[in-house]
Amino acid sequence: MSTEKTIYKKPTSLTDRPFTYCWGCGHSTIHKLIAEIVDELGIRETIIGVAPVGCAVFAYDFWNFDVTEAAHGRAPVVATAIKRVHPGKTVFCYQGDGDLASIGMAEIIHTANRGENITVIFINNTNYGMTGGQLAPTSLIGQVTTTSPNGRDVKNYGYPIRVSELLAQFEGVKYLERVKVTDAVSVIKAKKVIKKAFMNQINGVGFSMVEVLASCPANWRKDPIESNEMIDGEISKYYQVGVIKDVK
Amino acid sequence: MRKGRIIIEVDRCKGCLLCIAACKPKQIKISKKMNKTGYNIVEFCDEGKCNACTLCGIICPDAAIEVIEIIETEKK
């Protein structure tokens, strides 16, 4: 005789629509983690997400809770407005590096400086994924992209921006951590960190941001396992994983 | 040892192979079957070695894996 018990399954905060991301894409993993956290905290009815422009533009199709869309880079200010109008709701914005670190740099800096009580999930995959892998402010030195075929040259493009370290100087910022999702252990760790960022908001701590080093196998021209190895290697060397700021 | 099995949701799987790399008892393999979006999907080799560790489910980006623990109960 034996009985069966389901111990792991798709979270209910994800819809039945399969993700339209490429194979092994970091966005899918983070979407799943956010949905699991929303399930665990029981906030599906009170959470509002703000989707970016980029690969995750269709995030509202995949999350089974309220998600709105912002103009390119403007997600933090839209989230600010929603949070001020609905202080009892949990509001987060989900942005890629092209959205947050390039066109939306002004918005994220001022939102962080004002110390808005929102949560920001920042996906850093070192290129513009949706439009075909162009150079982003976060692309590594020497990284070959479609707009830097000879590799990123600091003379022409400058140095990769470490956004989390940049935001750490603002008084309004309470929690910053960088994580990766390259293996099961790091996924479990990333989930704890994202959950803490949401709990900070629920407890009224203030502005929290989690930077996730995500893979972009299609544009890096690598398979998912090689992409994760690249994150564990050269990307983690430049963007060091760990707590950057945690004001208790 | 714990025992388990997994169910792979065919239309969510993209055959990224991350679950195969995560599975220590090597109970998942790539199959020749294709889903409706054209990805070669993975399949569970039911050899009784799955220990329901859930690592495949945790690493699966597409939430395509459901892990079931089989609990042996004694006959009454």
GROMACS .gro file of C-alpha atoms in nm:
model
  324
    1MET     CA    1   0.000   0.000   0.000
    2SER     CA    2   0.122   0.349  -0.072
    3THR     CA    3  -0.020   0.697  -0.078
    4GLU     CA    4   0.090   0.986  -0.294
    5LYS     CA    5   0.139   1.345  -0.187
    6THR     CA    6   0.220   1.638  -0.416
    7ILE     CA    7   0.518   1.818  -0.267
    8TYR     CA    8   0.605   2.061  -0.546
    9LYS     CA    9   0.388   2.204  -0.821
   10LYS     CA   10   0.318   2.515  -1.027
   11PRO     CA   11   0.208   2.796  -0.796
   12THR     CA   12  -0.155   2.905  -0.819
   13SER     CA   13  -0.044   3.265  -0.877
   14LEU     CA   14   0.071   3.159  -1.223
   15THR     CA   15  -0.187   3.126  -1.497
   16ASP     CA   16  -0.212   2.816  -1.714
   17ARG     CA   17  -0.056   3.001  -2.005
   18PRO     CA   18   0.297   2.867  -2.069
   19PHE     CA   19   0.575   3.129  -2.056
   20THR     CA   20   0.666   3.269  -2.396
   21TYR     CA   21   1.029   3.327  -2.292
   22CYS     CA   22   1.316   3.143  -2.457
   23TRP     CA   23   1.443   2.815  -2.313
   24GLY     CA   24   1.629   2.852  -1.985
   25CYS     CA   25   1.546   3.225  -1.958
   26GLY     CA   26   1.598   3.382  -1.615
   27HIS     CA   27   1.269   3.573  -1.643
   28SER     CA   28   1.072   3.247  -1.622
   29THR     CA   29   1.247   3.143  -1.300
   30ILE     CA   30   1.187   3.483  -1.136
   31HIS     CA   31   0.822   3.488  -1.246
   32LYS     CA   32   0.778   3.149  -1.083
   33LEU     CA   33   0.954   3.258  -0.762
   34ILE     CA   34   0.740   3.572  -0.731
   35ALA     CA   35   0.425   3.361  -0.782
   36GLU     CA   36   0.540   3.114  -0.514
   37ILE     CA   37   0.606   3.399  -0.269
   38VAL     CA   38   0.266   3.555  -0.340
   39ASP     CA   39   0.107   3.215  -0.268
   40GLU     CA   40   0.306   3.169   0.054
   41LEU     CA   41   0.229   3.518   0.185
   42GLY     CA   42  -0.138   3.487   0.084
   43ILE     CA   43  -0.135   3.830  -0.085
   44ARG     CA   44  -0.275   3.733  -0.426
   45GLU     CA   45  -0.579   3.958  -0.373
   46THR     CA   46  -0.379   4.256  -0.247
   47ILE     CA   47  -0.068   4.263  -0.465
   48ILE     CA   48  -0.027   4.487  -0.768
   49GLY     CA   49   0.264   4.444  -1.007
   50VAL     CA   50   0.397   4.688  -1.264
   51ALA     CA   51   0.540   4.525  -1.575
   52PRO     CA   52   0.822   4.682  -1.776
   53VAL     CA   53   0.887   4.723  -2.145
   54GLY     CA   54   1.116   4.446  -2.258
   55CYS     CA   55   1.091   4.068  -2.261
   56ALA     CA   56   0.867   4.076  -1.952
   57VAL     CA   57   0.616   4.310  -2.117
   58PHE     CA   58   0.358   4.030  -2.119
   59ALA     CA   59   0.409   3.947  -1.751
   60TYR     CA   60   0.038   4.016  -1.691
   61ASP     CA   61  -0.045   3.713  -1.904
   62PHE     CA   62   0.150   3.484  -1.673
   63TRP     CA   63   0.076   3.616  -1.324
   64ASN     CA   64  -0.263   3.539  -1.184
   65PHE     CA   65  -0.293   3.868  -0.995
   66ASP     CA   66  -0.328   4.238  -1.080
   67VAL     CA   67  -0.050   4.365  -1.304
   68THR     CA   68  -0.041   4.690  -1.495
   69GLU     CA   69   0.193   4.814  -1.763
   70ALA     CA   70   0.415   5.123  -1.758
   71ALA     CA   71   0.585   5.321  -2.033
   72HIS     CA   72   0.948   5.227  -2.096
   73GLY     CA   73   1.148   5.276  -1.775
   74ARG     CA   74   0.862   5.440  -1.584
   75ALA     CA   75   0.757   5.142  -1.374
   76PRO     CA   76   0.892   5.280  -1.041
   77VAL     CA   77   0.691   5.601  -1.071
   78VAL     CA   78   0.375   5.413  -1.169
   79ALA     CA   79   0.435   5.186  -0.868
   80THR     CA   80   0.485   5.497  -0.651
   81ALA     CA   81   0.150   5.636  -0.762
   82ILE     CA   82  -0.031   5.307  -0.699
   83LYS     CA   83   0.128   5.270  -0.357
   84ARG     CA   84   0.036   5.626  -0.254
   85VAL     CA   85  -0.324   5.579  -0.364
   86HIS     CA   86  -0.349   5.229  -0.216
   87PRO     CA   87  -0.113   5.225   0.084
   88GLY     CA   88  -0.260   4.893   0.200
   89LYS     CA   89  -0.164   4.708  -0.118
   90THR     CA   90   0.168   4.540  -0.184
   91VAL     CA   91   0.314   4.706  -0.494
   92PHE     CA   92   0.617   4.593  -0.687
   93CYS     CA   93   0.776   4.675  -1.016
   94TYR     CA   94   0.957   4.423  -1.228
   95GLN     CA   95   1.217   4.565  -1.462
   96GLY     CA   96   1.495   4.450  -1.688
   97ASP     CA   97   1.831   4.621  -1.725
   98GLY     CA   98   1.743   4.800  -2.049
   99ASP     CA   99   1.432   4.936  -1.879
  100LEU     CA  100   1.572   5.023  -1.535
  101ALA     CA  101   1.938   5.102  -1.600
  102SER     CA  102   1.904   5.288  -1.928
  103ILE     CA  103   1.586   5.476  -2.018
  104GLY     CA  104   1.449   5.445  -1.664
  105MET     CA  105   1.762   5.549  -1.476
  106ALA     CA  106   1.615   5.885  -1.368
  107GLU     CA  107   1.296   5.723  -1.238
  108ILE     CA  108   1.469   5.455  -1.032
  109ILE     CA  109   1.716   5.704  -0.881
  110HIS     CA  110   1.446   5.948  -0.773
  111THR     CA  111   1.214   5.674  -0.651
  112ALA     CA  112   1.500   5.527  -0.445
  113ASN     CA  113   1.599   5.870  -0.316
  114ARG     CA  114   1.242   5.941  -0.205
  115GLY     CA  115   1.246   5.608  -0.023
  116GLU     CA  116   0.910   5.496  -0.155
  117ASN     CA  117   0.781   5.189   0.026
  118ILE     CA  118   0.779   4.966  -0.282
  119THR     CA  119   0.967   4.656  -0.394
  120VAL     CA  120   1.171   4.653  -0.713
  121ILE     CA  121   1.277   4.333  -0.885
  122PHE     CA  122   1.560   4.417  -1.122
  123ILE     CA  123   1.655   4.153  -1.380
  124ASN     CA  124   2.009   4.200  -1.503
  125ASN     CA  125   2.087   3.988  -1.809
  126THR     CA  126   2.352   4.226  -1.949
  127ASN     CA  127   2.174   4.302  -2.275
  128TYR     CA  128   1.848   4.413  -2.437
  129GLY     CA  129   1.682   4.074  -2.471
  130MET     CA  130   1.357   4.152  -2.651
  131THR     CA  131   1.500   4.360  -2.934
  132GLY     CA  132   1.776   4.114  -3.024
  133GLY     CA  133   2.059   4.139  -2.773
  134GLN     CA  134   2.189   4.494  -2.810
  135LEU     CA  135   2.442   4.649  -2.573
  136ALA     CA  136   2.293   4.758  -2.240
  137PRO     CA  137   2.448   4.982  -1.973
  138THR     CA  138   2.511   4.661  -1.778
  139SER     CA  139   2.691   4.469  -2.058
  140LEU     CA  140   3.034   4.350  -1.946
  141ILE     CA  141   3.360   4.490  -2.082
  142GLY     CA  142   3.444   4.295  -2.395
  143GLN     CA  143   3.095   4.143  -2.421
  144VAL     CA  144   2.993   4.081  -2.779
  145THR     CA  145   2.643   4.205  -2.855
  146THR     CA  146   2.466   4.287  -3.180
  147THR     CA  147   2.563   4.655  -3.142
  148SER     CA  148   2.916   4.585  -3.015
  149PRO     CA  149   3.032   4.309  -3.251
  150ASN     CA  150   3.394   4.358  -3.143
  151GLY     CA  151   3.307   4.349  -2.775
  152ARG     CA  152   3.221   4.635  -2.538
  153ASP     CA  153   3.495   4.892  -2.565
  154VAL     CA  154   3.519   5.128  -2.264
  155LYS     CA  155   3.648   5.407  -2.487
  156ASN     CA  156   3.323   5.418  -2.682
  157TYR     CA  157   3.065   5.281  -2.437
  158GLY     CA  158   3.205   5.341  -2.089
  159TYR     CA  159   3.198   5.092  -1.805
  160PRO     CA  160   2.914   4.859  -1.697
  161ILE     CA  161   2.695   5.026  -1.434
  162ARG     CA  162   2.650   4.853  -1.100
  163VAL     CA  163   2.301   4.984  -1.029
  164SER     CA  164   2.265   4.833  -0.682
  165GLU     CA  165   2.591   4.992  -0.561
  166LEU     CA  166   2.481   5.320  -0.719
  167LEU     CA  167   2.150   5.319  -0.528
  168ALA     CA  168   2.313   5.214  -0.199
  169GLN     CA  169   2.424   5.572  -0.126
  170PHE     CA  170   2.066   5.703  -0.095
  171GLU     CA  171   1.927   5.741   0.256
  172GLY     CA  172   1.583   5.633   0.139
  173VAL     CA  173   1.703   5.290   0.028
  174LYS     CA  174   1.661   5.027   0.297
  175TYR     CA  175   1.744   4.694   0.138
  176LEU     CA  176   1.954   4.597  -0.161
  177GLU     CA  177   2.074   4.251  -0.246
  178ARG     CA  178   2.208   4.085  -0.560
  179VAL     CA  179   2.125   3.720  -0.626
  180LYS     CA  180   2.157   3.467  -0.907
  181VAL     CA  181   1.937   3.177  -1.016
  182THR     CA  182   2.186   2.936  -1.169
  183ASP     CA  183   2.119   2.622  -0.966
  184ALA     CA  184   1.864   2.488  -0.718
  185VAL     CA  185   2.053   2.623  -0.415
  186SER     CA  186   2.081   2.975  -0.556
  187VAL     CA  187   1.713   2.964  -0.660
  188ILE     CA  188   1.611   2.881  -0.302
  189LYS     CA  189   1.835   3.163  -0.175
  190ALA     CA  190   1.693   3.407  -0.432
  191LYS     CA  191   1.342   3.320  -0.320
  192LYS     CA  192   1.427   3.401   0.042
  193VAL     CA  193   1.577   3.734  -0.062
  194ILE     CA  194   1.278   3.834  -0.278
  195LYS     CA  195   1.044   3.730   0.003
  196LYS     CA  196   1.237   3.953   0.243
  197ALA     CA  197   1.202   4.244  -0.001
  198PHE     CA  198   0.824   4.193  -0.003
  199MET     CA  199   0.813   4.153   0.376
  200ASN     CA  200   1.004   4.483   0.413
  201GLN     CA  201   0.727   4.656   0.224
  202ILE     CA  202   0.451   4.486   0.423
  203ASN     CA  203   0.629   4.584   0.749
  204GLY     CA  204   0.672   4.943   0.628
  205VAL     CA  205   1.053   4.932   0.621
  206GLY     CA  206   1.085   5.117   0.290
  207PHE     CA  207   1.243   5.092  -0.053
  208SER     CA  208   1.381   4.746  -0.127
  209MET     CA  209   1.540   4.623  -0.446
  210VAL     CA  210   1.662   4.279  -0.547
  211GLU     CA  211   1.893   4.255  -0.846
  212VAL     CA  212   1.881   3.914  -1.010
  213LEU     CA  213   2.159   3.802  -1.242
  214ALA     CA  214   1.955   3.623  -1.506
  215SER     CA  215   2.061   3.430  -1.811
  216CYS     CA  216   1.970   3.518  -2.169
  217PRO     CA  217   2.073   3.203  -2.357
  218ALA     CA  218   1.919   3.306  -2.690
  219ASN     CA  219   2.110   3.633  -2.716
  220TRP     CA  220   2.427   3.509  -2.552
  221ARG     CA  221   2.430   3.232  -2.816
  222LYS     CA  222   2.479   2.967  -2.546
  223ASP     CA  223   2.271   2.681  -2.412
  224PRO     CA  224   2.104   2.729  -2.070
  225ILE     CA  225   2.371   2.533  -1.880
  226GLU     CA  226   2.659   2.727  -2.042
  227SER     CA  227   2.471   3.052  -1.973
  228ASN     CA  228   2.444   2.967  -1.605
  229GLU     CA  229   2.816   2.885  -1.599
  230MET     CA  230   2.884   3.229  -1.747
  231ILE     CA  231   2.683   3.390  -1.464
  232ASP     CA  232   2.869   3.183  -1.202
  233GLY     CA  233   3.197   3.288  -1.362
  234GLU     CA  234   3.262   3.622  -1.526
  235ILE     CA  235   2.929   3.794  -1.454
  236SER     CA  236   2.943   3.717  -1.079
  237LYS     CA  237   3.301   3.846  -1.073
  238TYR     CA  238   3.189   4.191  -1.188
  239TYR     CA  239   2.846   4.192  -1.023
  240GLN     CA  240   2.919   4.035  -0.686
  241VAL     CA  241   2.634   3.840  -0.534
  242GLY     CA  242   2.533   3.928  -0.177
  243VAL     CA  243   2.382   4.192   0.049
  244ILE     CA  244   2.469   4.544  -0.062
  245LYS     CA  245   2.263   4.735   0.192
  246ASP     CA  246   2.035   4.623   0.472
  247VAL     CA  247   1.909   4.887   0.712
  248LYS     CA  248   1.747   4.713   1.006
  249MET     CA  249   1.509   0.642   0.115
  250ARG     CA  250   1.222   0.863   0.011
  251LYS     CA  251   1.053   0.765  -0.310
  252GLY     CA  252   0.882   0.982  -0.561
  253ARG     CA  253   0.789   1.048  -0.916
  254ILE     CA  254   0.745   1.355  -1.131
  255ILE     CA  255   0.485   1.467  -1.382
  256ILE     CA  256   0.609   1.686  -1.666
  257GLU     CA  257   0.359   1.927  -1.816
  258VAL     CA  258   0.430   1.875  -2.184
  259ASP     CA  259   0.317   2.213  -2.313
  260ARG     CA  260   0.518   2.411  -2.056
  261CYS     CA  261   0.845   2.218  -2.102
  262LYS     CA  262   1.106   2.374  -2.332
  263GLY     CA  263   1.369   2.101  -2.302
  264CYS     CA  264   1.625   2.340  -2.149
  265LEU     CA  265   1.790   2.042  -1.975
  266LEU     CA  266   1.840   2.227  -1.644
  267CYS     CA  267   1.636   1.957  -1.466
  268ILE     CA  268   1.859   1.683  -1.611
  269ALA     CA  269   2.166   1.860  -1.472
  270ALA     CA  270   1.996   1.902  -1.132
  271CYS     CA  271   1.877   1.540  -1.097
  272LYS     CA  272   2.134   1.347  -0.893
  273PRO     CA  273   1.984   0.994  -0.950
  274LYS     CA  274   1.965   1.072  -1.325
  275GLN     CA  275   1.596   0.997  -1.359
  276ILE     CA  276   1.517   1.252  -1.631
  277LYS     CA  277   1.622   1.230  -1.995
  278ILE     CA  278   1.554   1.419  -2.316
  279SER     CA  279   1.299   1.248  -2.537
  280LYS     CA  280   1.232   1.252  -2.909
  281LYS     CA  281   0.879   1.376  -2.845
  282MET     CA  282   0.798   1.729  -2.941
  283ASN     CA  283   0.533   1.954  -2.790
  284LYS     CA  284   0.304   2.186  -2.985
  285THR     CA  285   0.554   2.473  -2.973
  286GLY     CA  286   0.824   2.254  -3.126
  287TYR     CA  287   1.048   2.193  -2.826
  288ASN     CA  288   1.195   1.850  -2.759
  289ILE     CA  289   1.063   1.777  -2.413
  290VAL     CA  290   1.219   1.582  -2.128
  291GLU     CA  291   1.070   1.266  -1.981
  292PHE     CA  292   1.085   1.083  -1.650
  293CYS     CA  293   1.260   0.745  -1.648
  294ASP     CA  294   1.060   0.555  -1.393
  295GLU     CA  295   1.336   0.333  -1.252
  296GLY     CA  296   1.235   0.369  -0.887
  297LYS     CA  297   1.539   0.584  -0.806
  298CYS     CA  298   1.360   0.919  -0.771
  299ASN     CA  299   1.396   1.039  -0.410
  300ALA     CA  300   1.146   1.327  -0.436
  301CYS     CA  301   1.419   1.585  -0.364
  302THR     CA  302   1.226   1.848  -0.574
  303LEU     CA  303   1.549   1.997  -0.714
  304CYS     CA  304   1.425   1.944  -1.072
  305GLY     CA  305   1.105   2.132  -0.992
  306ILE     CA  306   1.291   2.415  -0.818
  307ILE     CA  307   1.533   2.471  -1.108
  308CYS     CA  308   1.269   2.432  -1.384
  309PRO     CA  309   1.218   2.787  -1.514
  310ASP     CA  310   0.883   2.704  -1.668
  311ALA     CA  311   0.711   2.548  -1.366
  312ALA     CA  312   0.658   2.237  -1.580
  313ILE     CA  313   0.745   1.979  -1.316
  314GLU     CA  314   0.517   1.850  -1.044
  315VAL     CA  315   0.689   1.635  -0.780
  316ILE     CA  316   0.496   1.364  -0.600
  317GLU     CA  317   0.622   1.182  -0.295
  318ILE     CA  318   0.522   0.816  -0.265
  319ILE     CA  319   0.466   0.725   0.099
  320GLU     CA  320   0.468   0.354   0.173
  321THR     CA  321   0.208   0.252   0.426
  322GLU     CA  322   0.203  -0.087   0.592
  323LYS     CA  323  -0.071  -0.335   0.510
  324LYS     CA  324  -0.336  -0.371   0.776
   0.00000   0.00000   0.00000
